[in-house]
Short mmCIF file of N, CA and C in Angstrom, two decimals:
data_model
loop_
_atom_site.label_atom_id
_atom_site.label_comp_id
_atom_site.label_asym_id
_atom_site.label_seq_id
_atom_site.Cartn_x
_atom_site.Cartn_y
_atom_site.Cartn_z
N MET Y 1 7.29 -8.40 -19.50
CA MET Y 1 6.97 -7.91 -18.01
C MET Y 1 8.41 -7.53 -17.53
N ARG Y 2 8.32 -6.50 -16.57
CA ARG Y 2 9.39 -5.82 -16.01
C ARG Y 2 9.33 -5.93 -14.49
N THR Y 3 10.31 -6.29 -13.85
CA THR Y 3 10.37 -6.26 -12.39
C THR Y 3 11.13 -5.04 -11.96
N VAL Y 4 10.54 -4.23 -10.94
CA VAL Y 4 11.20 -3.03 -10.56
C VAL Y 4 11.71 -3.37 -9.24
N ARG Y 5 12.79 -2.70 -8.88
CA ARG Y 5 13.47 -2.89 -7.49
C ARG Y 5 13.38 -1.48 -6.91
N ARG Y 6 13.27 -1.48 -5.54
CA ARG Y 6 13.34 -0.26 -4.81
C ARG Y 6 14.80 -0.09 -4.13
N THR Y 7 15.30 1.00 -4.32
CA THR Y 7 16.78 1.21 -3.87
C THR Y 7 16.78 1.59 -2.34
N GLY Y 8 15.64 2.28 -1.87
CA GLY Y 8 15.49 2.62 -0.50
C GLY Y 8 16.18 4.08 -0.40
N HIS Y 9 16.70 4.72 -1.44
CA HIS Y 9 17.37 5.93 -1.26
C HIS Y 9 16.55 7.05 -2.01
N VAL Y 10 16.24 8.06 -1.33
CA VAL Y 10 15.62 9.17 -1.94
C VAL Y 10 16.70 10.36 -1.70
N PRO Y 11 17.16 10.94 -2.82
CA PRO Y 11 18.07 12.13 -2.67
C PRO Y 11 17.59 13.20 -1.75
N GLY Y 12 18.55 13.58 -0.85
CA GLY Y 12 18.10 14.74 0.03
C GLY Y 12 17.31 14.19 1.32
N VAL Y 13 17.12 12.91 1.30
CA VAL Y 13 16.38 12.48 2.58
C VAL Y 13 17.43 11.46 3.18
N SER Y 14 17.84 11.56 4.49
CA SER Y 14 18.64 10.62 5.24
C SER Y 14 18.06 10.25 6.48
N GLY Y 15 18.54 9.13 7.05
CA GLY Y 15 18.21 8.72 8.32
C GLY Y 15 16.78 8.28 8.47
N VAL Y 16 16.14 7.79 7.36
CA VAL Y 16 14.80 7.44 7.36
C VAL Y 16 14.76 5.86 7.69
N VAL Y 17 14.07 5.48 8.74
CA VAL Y 17 13.86 4.05 9.11
C VAL Y 17 12.96 3.46 8.26
N CYS Y 18 13.24 2.32 7.55
CA CYS Y 18 12.24 1.71 6.77
C CYS Y 18 11.31 0.81 7.57
N VAL Y 19 10.04 1.04 7.39
CA VAL Y 19 8.94 0.24 8.09
C VAL Y 19 7.90 0.04 6.92
N VAL Y 20 8.12 -1.03 6.20
CA VAL Y 20 7.44 -1.04 4.87
C VAL Y 20 5.93 -1.39 5.05
N VAL Y 21 5.24 -0.86 4.08
CA VAL Y 21 3.76 -0.93 4.02
C VAL Y 21 3.38 -2.21 3.34
N SER Y 22 2.38 -2.86 3.88
CA SER Y 22 1.80 -4.09 3.30
C SER Y 22 0.21 -3.70 2.98
N ALA Y 23 -0.57 -4.27 3.73
CA ALA Y 23 -1.97 -4.34 3.40
C ALA Y 23 -2.37 -3.19 2.30
N LEU Y 24 -1.35 -2.80 1.63
CA LEU Y 24 -1.64 -1.60 0.80
C LEU Y 24 -2.60 -1.98 -0.39
N ALA Y 25 -2.41 -3.15 -0.97
CA ALA Y 25 -3.19 -3.43 -2.10
C ALA Y 25 -4.55 -3.42 -1.64
N ALA Y 26 -4.90 -3.96 -0.51
CA ALA Y 26 -6.34 -4.00 -0.10
C ALA Y 26 -6.79 -2.77 0.35
N LEU Y 27 -5.97 -2.15 1.22
CA LEU Y 27 -6.45 -0.78 1.85
C LEU Y 27 -6.45 0.32 0.90
N ALA Y 28 -5.47 0.51 0.10
CA ALA Y 28 -5.38 1.56 -0.81
C ALA Y 28 -6.28 1.41 -1.99
N LEU Y 29 -6.66 0.16 -2.25
CA LEU Y 29 -7.60 -0.08 -3.31
C LEU Y 29 -9.13 -0.13 -2.76
N GLY Y 30 -9.33 0.20 -1.53
CA GLY Y 30 -10.66 0.30 -0.97
C GLY Y 30 -11.05 -0.93 -0.25
N GLY Y 31 -10.36 -2.00 -0.26
CA GLY Y 31 -10.95 -3.27 0.33
C GLY Y 31 -10.48 -3.31 1.83
N ALA Y 32 -10.47 -4.48 2.34
CA ALA Y 32 -10.19 -4.71 3.77
C ALA Y 32 -8.76 -5.33 3.72
N PRO Y 33 -7.94 -5.11 4.81
CA PRO Y 33 -6.61 -5.68 4.78
C PRO Y 33 -6.89 -7.33 5.08
N ALA Y 34 -6.00 -8.07 4.63
CA ALA Y 34 -5.93 -9.62 4.87
C ALA Y 34 -5.48 -9.70 6.33
N ALA Y 35 -6.13 -10.75 6.80
CA ALA Y 35 -5.71 -10.96 8.32
C ALA Y 35 -4.40 -11.67 8.26
N ALA Y 36 -3.73 -11.73 9.37
CA ALA Y 36 -2.56 -12.44 9.40
C ALA Y 36 -2.57 -13.82 9.17
N SER Y 37 -1.85 -14.44 8.39
CA SER Y 37 -1.90 -15.70 7.86
C SER Y 37 -1.61 -16.80 9.05
N PRO Y 38 -2.56 -17.79 9.18
CA PRO Y 38 -2.17 -18.93 10.04
C PRO Y 38 -0.85 -19.53 9.75
N ALA Y 39 -0.43 -19.42 8.49
CA ALA Y 39 0.87 -20.08 7.88
C ALA Y 39 2.03 -19.44 8.73
N GLY Y 40 1.72 -18.47 9.41
CA GLY Y 40 2.92 -17.73 10.10
C GLY Y 40 3.39 -18.69 11.28
N GLY Y 41 2.47 -19.63 11.77
CA GLY Y 41 2.86 -20.54 12.65
C GLY Y 41 2.70 -20.08 14.09
N PRO Y 42 3.02 -20.95 15.07
CA PRO Y 42 3.07 -20.65 16.44
C PRO Y 42 3.94 -19.52 16.90
N ALA Y 43 5.02 -19.27 16.20
CA ALA Y 43 5.93 -18.32 16.54
C ALA Y 43 5.46 -16.80 16.32
N SER Y 44 4.67 -16.77 15.07
CA SER Y 44 3.95 -15.60 14.75
C SER Y 44 2.94 -15.23 15.82
N ALA Y 45 2.09 -16.25 16.14
CA ALA Y 45 1.21 -16.01 17.09
C ALA Y 45 1.67 -15.44 18.48
N VAL Y 46 2.77 -16.12 18.89
CA VAL Y 46 3.32 -15.76 20.18
C VAL Y 46 3.84 -14.18 20.00
N ALA Y 47 4.52 -13.82 19.01
CA ALA Y 47 5.06 -12.53 18.58
C ALA Y 47 3.81 -11.56 18.69
N ALA Y 48 2.69 -11.74 18.10
CA ALA Y 48 1.60 -10.97 18.00
C ALA Y 48 1.04 -10.82 19.44
N ALA Y 49 0.88 -11.87 20.17
CA ALA Y 49 0.32 -11.74 21.55
C ALA Y 49 1.35 -10.91 22.48
N ALA Y 50 2.49 -10.96 22.12
CA ALA Y 50 3.60 -10.22 22.99
C ALA Y 50 3.65 -8.80 22.42
N GLY Y 51 2.91 -8.41 21.26
CA GLY Y 51 2.95 -7.17 20.76
C GLY Y 51 4.19 -6.91 19.71
N GLY Y 52 4.64 -8.12 19.31
CA GLY Y 52 5.76 -7.97 18.32
C GLY Y 52 5.18 -7.85 16.89
N TRP Y 53 6.08 -7.95 16.04
CA TRP Y 53 5.89 -8.06 14.48
C TRP Y 53 5.13 -9.39 14.21
N GLU Y 54 4.16 -9.22 13.34
CA GLU Y 54 3.26 -10.36 12.86
C GLU Y 54 3.13 -10.30 11.32
N PRO Y 55 3.02 -11.37 10.57
CA PRO Y 55 2.70 -11.35 9.09
C PRO Y 55 1.46 -10.41 8.78
N ALA Y 56 1.53 -9.71 7.64
CA ALA Y 56 0.41 -8.91 7.18
C ALA Y 56 0.32 -9.03 5.67
N PRO Y 57 -0.09 -10.29 5.18
CA PRO Y 57 -0.13 -10.47 3.86
C PRO Y 57 -1.18 -9.77 3.16
N SER Y 58 -0.78 -9.38 1.84
CA SER Y 58 -1.80 -8.68 0.90
C SER Y 58 -2.70 -9.80 0.25
N ALA Y 59 -3.92 -9.62 0.13
CA ALA Y 59 -4.87 -10.48 -0.47
C ALA Y 59 -4.84 -10.14 -2.00
N PRO Y 60 -5.14 -11.04 -2.95
CA PRO Y 60 -5.29 -10.68 -4.34
C PRO Y 60 -6.65 -9.85 -4.45
N TRP Y 61 -6.61 -9.16 -5.56
CA TRP Y 61 -7.76 -8.19 -5.79
C TRP Y 61 -7.90 -8.03 -7.28
N GLY Y 62 -9.13 -7.57 -7.56
CA GLY Y 62 -9.53 -7.30 -8.77
C GLY Y 62 -10.48 -6.11 -9.01
N VAL Y 63 -10.41 -5.47 -10.05
CA VAL Y 63 -11.35 -4.31 -10.23
C VAL Y 63 -11.90 -4.42 -11.78
N PRO Y 64 -13.19 -4.06 -11.97
CA PRO Y 64 -13.67 -4.25 -13.29
C PRO Y 64 -13.25 -2.98 -14.06
N ALA Y 65 -13.45 -3.12 -15.39
CA ALA Y 65 -13.18 -1.95 -16.43
C ALA Y 65 -13.84 -0.81 -15.96
N GLY Y 66 -13.23 0.38 -15.81
CA GLY Y 66 -13.79 1.54 -15.70
C GLY Y 66 -13.71 2.04 -14.08
N ALA Y 67 -13.36 1.06 -13.24
CA ALA Y 67 -13.33 1.30 -11.77
C ALA Y 67 -11.91 2.10 -11.52
N ARG Y 68 -10.75 1.65 -12.11
CA ARG Y 68 -9.49 2.30 -12.06
C ARG Y 68 -8.98 2.66 -13.26
N CYS Y 69 -8.90 1.75 -14.21
CA CYS Y 69 -8.32 1.83 -15.59
C CYS Y 69 -9.60 1.59 -16.58
N ASP Y 70 -9.30 1.74 -17.73
CA ASP Y 70 -10.41 1.53 -18.78
C ASP Y 70 -10.64 0.14 -19.11
N PHE Y 71 -9.81 -0.80 -18.44
CA PHE Y 71 -9.88 -2.19 -18.75
C PHE Y 71 -9.91 -2.87 -17.31
N PRO Y 72 -10.41 -4.18 -17.19
CA PRO Y 72 -10.35 -4.85 -15.86
C PRO Y 72 -8.85 -5.17 -15.49
N VAL Y 73 -8.62 -5.02 -14.11
CA VAL Y 73 -7.26 -5.28 -13.59
C VAL Y 73 -7.30 -6.21 -12.51
N HIS Y 74 -6.28 -7.02 -12.42
CA HIS Y 74 -6.13 -7.96 -11.24
C HIS Y 74 -4.70 -7.74 -10.76
N GLY Y 75 -4.53 -7.76 -9.44
CA GLY Y 75 -3.18 -7.62 -8.69
C GLY Y 75 -3.07 -8.67 -7.74
N GLU Y 76 -1.93 -9.19 -7.58
CA GLU Y 76 -1.50 -10.23 -6.75
C GLU Y 76 -0.09 -10.12 -6.40
N ALA Y 77 0.27 -10.22 -5.03
CA ALA Y 77 1.60 -10.15 -4.56
C ALA Y 77 2.44 -11.49 -5.19
N VAL Y 78 3.66 -11.05 -5.79
CA VAL Y 78 4.54 -12.16 -6.09
C VAL Y 78 5.60 -12.16 -5.15
N VAL Y 79 5.93 -11.15 -4.45
CA VAL Y 79 6.79 -11.15 -3.28
C VAL Y 79 6.02 -10.55 -2.21
N ASP Y 80 5.97 -11.05 -0.99
CA ASP Y 80 5.14 -10.52 0.15
C ASP Y 80 5.80 -11.01 1.38
N GLU Y 81 6.72 -10.11 1.94
CA GLU Y 81 7.23 -10.53 3.07
C GLU Y 81 7.08 -9.29 4.19
N VAL Y 82 5.86 -8.96 4.10
CA VAL Y 82 5.45 -7.75 4.75
C VAL Y 82 4.98 -8.28 6.29
N GLU Y 83 5.38 -7.56 7.23
CA GLU Y 83 5.04 -7.64 8.64
C GLU Y 83 4.46 -6.37 9.17
N ARG Y 84 3.56 -6.37 10.26
CA ARG Y 84 3.13 -5.20 10.82
C ARG Y 84 3.47 -5.18 12.40
N LEU Y 85 3.52 -4.07 12.93
CA LEU Y 85 3.71 -3.84 14.31
C LEU Y 85 2.62 -2.94 14.81
N VAL Y 86 1.77 -3.23 15.74
CA VAL Y 86 0.89 -2.30 16.36
C VAL Y 86 1.61 -1.38 17.43
N LEU Y 87 1.74 -0.05 17.06
CA LEU Y 87 2.42 0.86 17.88
C LEU Y 87 1.52 1.36 19.16
N ALA Y 88 0.21 1.63 18.71
CA ALA Y 88 -0.73 2.01 19.76
C ALA Y 88 -2.12 1.48 19.54
N ARG Y 89 -2.85 1.38 20.53
CA ARG Y 89 -4.21 0.82 20.63
C ARG Y 89 -5.24 1.59 21.12
N TYR Y 90 -6.55 1.76 20.72
CA TYR Y 90 -7.64 2.42 21.23
C TYR Y 90 -7.92 1.47 22.66
N PRO Y 91 -8.70 2.15 23.50
CA PRO Y 91 -9.11 1.42 24.67
C PRO Y 91 -9.78 0.07 24.64
N ASP Y 92 -10.49 -0.01 23.44
CA ASP Y 92 -11.19 -1.29 23.05
C ASP Y 92 -10.27 -2.25 22.58
N GLY Y 93 -9.00 -1.96 22.32
CA GLY Y 93 -7.86 -3.08 21.77
C GLY Y 93 -7.76 -2.93 20.40
N SER Y 94 -8.51 -2.16 19.61
CA SER Y 94 -8.45 -2.04 18.19
C SER Y 94 -7.25 -1.09 17.83
N PRO Y 95 -6.39 -1.41 16.68
CA PRO Y 95 -5.30 -0.74 16.37
C PRO Y 95 -5.48 0.78 16.07
N LYS Y 96 -4.53 1.60 16.73
CA LYS Y 96 -4.56 3.03 16.43
C LYS Y 96 -3.60 3.44 15.62
N GLN Y 97 -2.24 2.97 15.75
CA GLN Y 97 -1.28 3.28 14.85
C GLN Y 97 -0.46 1.92 14.66
N VAL Y 98 -0.17 1.68 13.35
CA VAL Y 98 0.50 0.52 12.81
C VAL Y 98 1.58 0.82 11.94
N ALA Y 99 2.90 0.11 12.17
CA ALA Y 99 3.87 0.37 11.19
C ALA Y 99 3.88 -0.96 10.50
N TYR Y 100 4.32 -0.93 9.13
CA TYR Y 100 4.64 -1.88 8.18
C TYR Y 100 6.05 -2.10 7.68
N ARG Y 101 6.57 -3.20 7.49
CA ARG Y 101 7.90 -3.45 6.96
C ARG Y 101 8.02 -4.68 6.05
N GLY Y 102 8.84 -4.76 5.24
CA GLY Y 102 8.90 -5.98 4.45
C GLY Y 102 8.91 -5.71 2.95
N ASP Y 103 9.45 -6.58 2.11
CA ASP Y 103 9.35 -6.45 0.68
C ASP Y 103 7.93 -6.81 0.16
N LEU Y 104 7.49 -6.05 -0.71
CA LEU Y 104 6.13 -6.21 -1.40
C LEU Y 104 6.29 -5.97 -2.86
N VAL Y 105 6.09 -6.93 -3.83
CA VAL Y 105 6.10 -6.65 -5.18
C VAL Y 105 4.66 -7.14 -5.62
N VAL Y 106 3.85 -6.39 -6.37
CA VAL Y 106 2.59 -6.64 -6.78
C VAL Y 106 2.50 -6.74 -8.35
N ARG Y 107 2.05 -7.99 -8.78
CA ARG Y 107 1.89 -8.20 -10.30
C ARG Y 107 0.61 -7.64 -10.50
N VAL Y 108 0.59 -6.53 -11.51
CA VAL Y 108 -0.72 -5.78 -11.87
C VAL Y 108 -0.86 -6.19 -13.25
N VAL Y 109 -2.06 -6.81 -13.59
CA VAL Y 109 -2.27 -7.36 -14.92
C VAL Y 109 -3.54 -6.81 -15.52
N ASN Y 110 -3.49 -6.57 -16.83
CA ASN Y 110 -4.58 -5.99 -17.58
C ASN Y 110 -5.21 -7.38 -18.08
N THR Y 111 -6.38 -7.63 -17.52
CA THR Y 111 -6.99 -9.02 -17.72
C THR Y 111 -7.64 -9.10 -19.32
N ASP Y 112 -7.74 -8.15 -19.83
CA ASP Y 112 -8.21 -8.13 -21.27
C ASP Y 112 -7.03 -8.62 -22.13
N THR Y 113 -5.86 -8.20 -21.92
CA THR Y 113 -4.72 -8.45 -22.93
C THR Y 113 -3.66 -9.38 -22.29
N GLY Y 114 -3.65 -9.47 -20.93
CA GLY Y 114 -2.52 -10.22 -20.29
C GLY Y 114 -1.27 -9.52 -20.00
N VAL Y 115 -1.24 -8.24 -20.47
CA VAL Y 115 -0.09 -7.42 -20.11
C VAL Y 115 0.04 -7.23 -18.63
N ALA Y 116 1.35 -7.48 -18.08
CA ALA Y 116 1.50 -7.40 -16.78
C ALA Y 116 2.82 -6.48 -16.45
N TYR Y 117 2.73 -6.11 -15.28
CA TYR Y 117 3.88 -5.19 -14.72
C TYR Y 117 3.99 -5.67 -13.22
N ASP Y 118 5.19 -5.86 -12.82
CA ASP Y 118 5.59 -6.20 -11.37
C ASP Y 118 6.02 -4.90 -10.74
N ALA Y 119 5.20 -4.35 -9.84
CA ALA Y 119 5.41 -3.04 -9.25
C ALA Y 119 5.91 -3.22 -7.79
N ASP Y 120 7.01 -2.46 -7.54
CA ASP Y 120 7.56 -2.62 -6.14
C ASP Y 120 6.57 -1.71 -5.43
N ALA Y 121 5.87 -2.20 -4.39
CA ALA Y 121 4.94 -1.48 -3.70
C ALA Y 121 5.38 -1.57 -2.12
N GLY Y 122 6.80 -1.70 -1.92
CA GLY Y 122 7.22 -1.95 -0.45
C GLY Y 122 7.72 -0.46 0.08
N GLY Y 123 6.85 0.37 0.48
CA GLY Y 123 7.23 1.65 0.81
C GLY Y 123 7.12 1.61 2.45
N THR Y 124 7.76 2.56 2.95
CA THR Y 124 7.78 2.74 4.61
C THR Y 124 6.69 3.51 5.03
N ALA Y 125 5.97 3.05 6.12
CA ALA Y 125 4.83 3.92 6.46
C ALA Y 125 4.31 3.42 7.97
N VAL Y 126 3.82 4.48 8.54
CA VAL Y 126 3.01 4.30 9.79
C VAL Y 126 1.60 4.74 9.42
N VAL Y 127 0.68 3.87 9.72
CA VAL Y 127 -0.72 4.21 9.37
C VAL Y 127 -1.40 4.42 10.70
N GLU Y 128 -2.21 5.60 10.75
CA GLU Y 128 -2.89 5.93 11.90
C GLU Y 128 -4.36 5.75 11.59
N HIS Y 129 -4.98 4.81 12.30
CA HIS Y 129 -6.56 4.44 12.11
C HIS Y 129 -7.18 5.37 13.03
N ARG Y 130 -7.98 6.28 12.52
CA ARG Y 130 -8.65 7.29 13.18
C ARG Y 130 -10.03 6.69 13.81
N ALA Y 131 -10.40 7.23 14.85
CA ALA Y 131 -11.67 6.85 15.43
C ALA Y 131 -12.92 7.04 14.53
N ASP Y 132 -12.92 7.96 13.76
CA ASP Y 132 -14.10 8.22 12.68
C ASP Y 132 -13.85 7.30 11.47
N GLY Y 133 -12.98 6.27 11.46
CA GLY Y 133 -12.97 5.41 10.28
C GLY Y 133 -11.95 5.94 9.22
N SER Y 134 -11.43 7.18 9.22
CA SER Y 134 -10.55 7.73 8.34
C SER Y 134 -8.99 7.13 8.69
N GLN Y 135 -8.22 7.39 7.84
CA GLN Y 135 -6.66 6.90 8.03
C GLN Y 135 -5.79 7.96 7.54
N LEU Y 136 -4.52 8.07 8.10
CA LEU Y 136 -3.49 9.05 7.72
C LEU Y 136 -2.21 7.90 7.63
N TRP Y 137 -1.62 7.86 6.34
CA TRP Y 137 -0.62 6.99 6.06
C TRP Y 137 0.72 8.19 5.97
N THR Y 138 1.73 8.06 6.74
CA THR Y 138 2.94 8.77 6.59
C THR Y 138 3.95 7.76 5.98
N VAL Y 139 4.37 8.27 4.70
CA VAL Y 139 5.05 7.26 3.87
C VAL Y 139 6.30 7.62 3.42
N PHE Y 140 7.26 6.82 3.20
CA PHE Y 140 8.60 7.00 2.55
C PHE Y 140 8.64 5.83 1.60
N GLY Y 141 8.66 6.17 0.24
CA GLY Y 141 8.81 5.06 -0.63
C GLY Y 141 7.59 4.61 -1.36
N PRO Y 142 7.71 3.65 -2.22
CA PRO Y 142 6.55 3.31 -3.11
C PRO Y 142 5.36 2.53 -2.42
N VAL Y 143 4.08 2.98 -2.78
CA VAL Y 143 2.81 2.38 -2.31
C VAL Y 143 1.97 2.40 -3.57
N LEU Y 144 1.10 1.28 -3.57
CA LEU Y 144 0.19 1.14 -4.71
C LEU Y 144 -1.17 1.89 -4.17
N VAL Y 145 -1.56 2.85 -4.99
CA VAL Y 145 -2.78 3.61 -4.55
C VAL Y 145 -3.72 3.44 -5.92
N GLY Y 146 -4.99 3.01 -5.55
CA GLY Y 146 -6.09 2.91 -6.56
C GLY Y 146 -7.03 4.04 -6.19
N VAL Y 147 -7.54 4.78 -7.31
CA VAL Y 147 -8.42 5.95 -7.05
C VAL Y 147 -9.59 5.82 -8.05
N GLY Y 148 -10.75 5.84 -7.63
CA GLY Y 148 -11.89 5.73 -8.44
C GLY Y 148 -12.38 7.19 -8.99
N GLU Y 149 -13.27 7.19 -9.85
CA GLU Y 149 -13.65 8.37 -10.45
C GLU Y 149 -14.12 9.35 -9.30
N GLY Y 150 -13.55 10.56 -9.25
CA GLY Y 150 -13.88 11.61 -8.21
C GLY Y 150 -13.57 11.18 -6.87
N GLY Y 151 -12.54 10.13 -6.68
CA GLY Y 151 -12.33 9.52 -5.27
C GLY Y 151 -11.06 9.94 -4.61
N GLY Y 152 -10.58 11.15 -5.31
CA GLY Y 152 -9.30 11.51 -4.62
C GLY Y 152 -8.63 12.74 -5.49
N ASN Y 153 -7.52 13.32 -5.03
CA ASN Y 153 -6.98 14.39 -5.55
C ASN Y 153 -6.16 13.90 -6.88
N LEU Y 154 -5.91 12.65 -7.04
CA LEU Y 154 -5.29 11.96 -8.33
C LEU Y 154 -6.54 11.59 -9.18
N ALA Y 155 -6.23 11.65 -10.50
CA ALA Y 155 -7.27 11.31 -11.41
C ALA Y 155 -7.55 9.73 -11.06
N ARG Y 156 -8.67 9.22 -11.70
CA ARG Y 156 -9.05 7.85 -11.57
C ARG Y 156 -7.81 7.01 -12.06
N GLY Y 157 -7.46 5.97 -11.47
CA GLY Y 157 -6.34 5.12 -11.96
C GLY Y 157 -5.68 4.36 -10.94
N LEU Y 158 -4.67 3.64 -11.30
CA LEU Y 158 -3.67 2.91 -10.33
C LEU Y 158 -2.37 3.51 -10.44
N TYR Y 159 -1.80 3.78 -9.30
CA TYR Y 159 -0.47 4.48 -9.14
C TYR Y 159 0.46 3.71 -8.27
N ILE Y 160 1.71 3.89 -8.59
CA ILE Y 160 2.73 3.68 -7.60
C ILE Y 160 3.16 5.04 -7.22
N VAL Y 161 2.87 5.42 -5.95
CA VAL Y 161 3.16 6.68 -5.41
C VAL Y 161 4.43 6.58 -4.73
N ASP Y 162 5.53 7.32 -5.12
CA ASP Y 162 6.95 7.12 -4.55
C ASP Y 162 7.47 8.35 -4.05
N GLY Y 163 8.18 8.37 -2.83
CA GLY Y 163 8.74 9.48 -2.39
C GLY Y 163 8.47 9.61 -0.87
N VAL Y 164 8.36 10.82 -0.47
CA VAL Y 164 7.99 11.32 0.90
C VAL Y 164 6.75 11.94 0.86
N TYR Y 165 5.64 11.44 1.44
CA TYR Y 165 4.33 11.89 1.41
C TYR Y 165 3.41 11.51 2.44
N THR Y 166 2.28 12.08 2.48
CA THR Y 166 1.24 11.58 3.24
C THR Y 166 0.04 11.10 2.41
N LEU Y 167 -0.67 10.02 2.66
CA LEU Y 167 -1.97 9.55 2.02
C LEU Y 167 -3.03 9.63 2.96
N GLU Y 168 -3.91 10.54 3.01
CA GLU Y 168 -5.18 10.56 3.82
C GLU Y 168 -6.34 9.99 3.25
N ILE Y 169 -6.95 9.05 3.85
CA ILE Y 169 -8.11 8.36 3.29
C ILE Y 169 -9.29 8.66 4.33
N SER Y 170 -10.29 9.50 3.65
CA SER Y 170 -11.40 9.84 4.59
C SER Y 170 -12.31 8.65 4.83
N ARG Y 171 -13.20 9.06 5.87
CA ARG Y 171 -14.14 7.86 6.18
C ARG Y 171 -15.01 7.43 4.99
N THR Y 172 -15.16 8.30 4.03
CA THR Y 172 -15.88 7.95 2.88
C THR Y 172 -15.06 7.22 1.69
N GLY Y 173 -13.70 7.35 1.94
CA GLY Y 173 -12.84 6.69 1.04
C GLY Y 173 -11.91 7.62 0.02
N TYR Y 174 -12.35 8.83 0.12
CA TYR Y 174 -11.69 9.98 -0.72
C TYR Y 174 -10.15 10.02 -0.32
N LYS Y 175 -9.23 9.90 -1.33
CA LYS Y 175 -7.88 9.75 -1.07
C LYS Y 175 -7.15 11.07 -1.39
N THR Y 176 -6.44 11.59 -0.52
CA THR Y 176 -5.57 12.72 -0.77
C THR Y 176 -4.33 12.43 -0.51
N VAL Y 177 -3.44 12.55 -1.65
CA VAL Y 177 -1.98 12.36 -1.46
C VAL Y 177 -1.30 13.70 -1.60
N THR Y 178 -0.40 14.01 -0.39
CA THR Y 178 0.28 15.27 -0.37
C THR Y 178 1.81 15.03 -0.40
N MET Y 179 2.45 15.44 -1.48
CA MET Y 179 3.81 15.08 -1.69
C MET Y 179 4.85 16.04 -1.11
N ALA Y 180 5.72 15.66 -0.30
CA ALA Y 180 6.78 16.51 0.05
C ALA Y 180 7.90 16.34 -0.89
N TYR Y 181 8.08 15.23 -1.43
CA TYR Y 181 9.09 14.90 -2.48
C TYR Y 181 8.82 13.72 -3.25
N GLY Y 182 8.85 13.58 -4.53
CA GLY Y 182 8.54 12.32 -5.33
C GLY Y 182 7.68 12.56 -6.43
N GLY Y 183 6.89 11.39 -6.87
CA GLY Y 183 5.97 11.61 -7.95
C GLY Y 183 5.21 10.21 -8.03
N GLN Y 184 4.38 10.02 -9.18
CA GLN Y 184 3.62 8.99 -9.27
C GLN Y 184 3.77 8.18 -10.70
N ASP Y 185 3.64 6.95 -10.60
CA ASP Y 185 3.91 6.29 -11.75
C ASP Y 185 2.53 5.58 -12.18
N ASP Y 186 2.02 5.95 -13.37
CA ASP Y 186 0.62 5.49 -13.74
C ASP Y 186 0.57 4.13 -14.33
N LEU Y 187 0.18 3.18 -13.44
CA LEU Y 187 0.20 1.81 -13.86
C LEU Y 187 -0.83 1.38 -14.87
N CYS Y 188 -1.96 2.12 -15.15
CA CYS Y 188 -2.95 1.88 -16.23
C CYS Y 188 -2.12 2.20 -17.44
N ALA Y 189 -1.37 3.24 -17.60
CA ALA Y 189 -0.67 3.50 -18.80
C ALA Y 189 0.39 2.40 -19.09
N ARG Y 190 1.01 1.74 -18.08
CA ARG Y 190 2.08 0.84 -18.23
C ARG Y 190 1.43 -0.49 -18.77
N ILE Y 191 0.23 -0.91 -18.33
CA ILE Y 191 -0.33 -2.22 -18.82
C ILE Y 191 -1.45 -1.99 -19.71
N GLY Y 192 -1.77 -0.61 -20.10
CA GLY Y 192 -2.75 -0.46 -21.12
C GLY Y 192 -2.36 -0.69 -22.52
#
């Protein structure tokens, strides 16, 4: 098993403020984000009520063989220090724009063989939750993205997408990655 570390530096890009993505495993894989943990305690509740940063833990997830890779996969955060800050809200109080920051390393496991890879998924992002249910992620750094068959402009698989890019998730779940700079690491190949 190999643990990867993010350097936070992308050649040719300077002055980027890191606001790291969390809920990625759940959201990028098509699930729902985990709610802020009560383990955050009263200070976290006060910060959230005051509009400050609050914990945004990633829930463990699993997908069957053929959904992302040719084999079943389980993912779980081994480092999860992610927080979120709601930047804008809709009139009903639901989040419109959310920033994420904090370290996130996800252990991705081929559950048939036990082969695992610790992937740095702590990218910088602001996520716009649109009224129609779609999302636009503006990202700097690595994010875990899962794509089903015909479910995006990347082939079916699990990827660490790293660099400067946008990730648009339609209301139907179709994922479009538009790279300004960077590339993708195929996690199915790493653990297959």
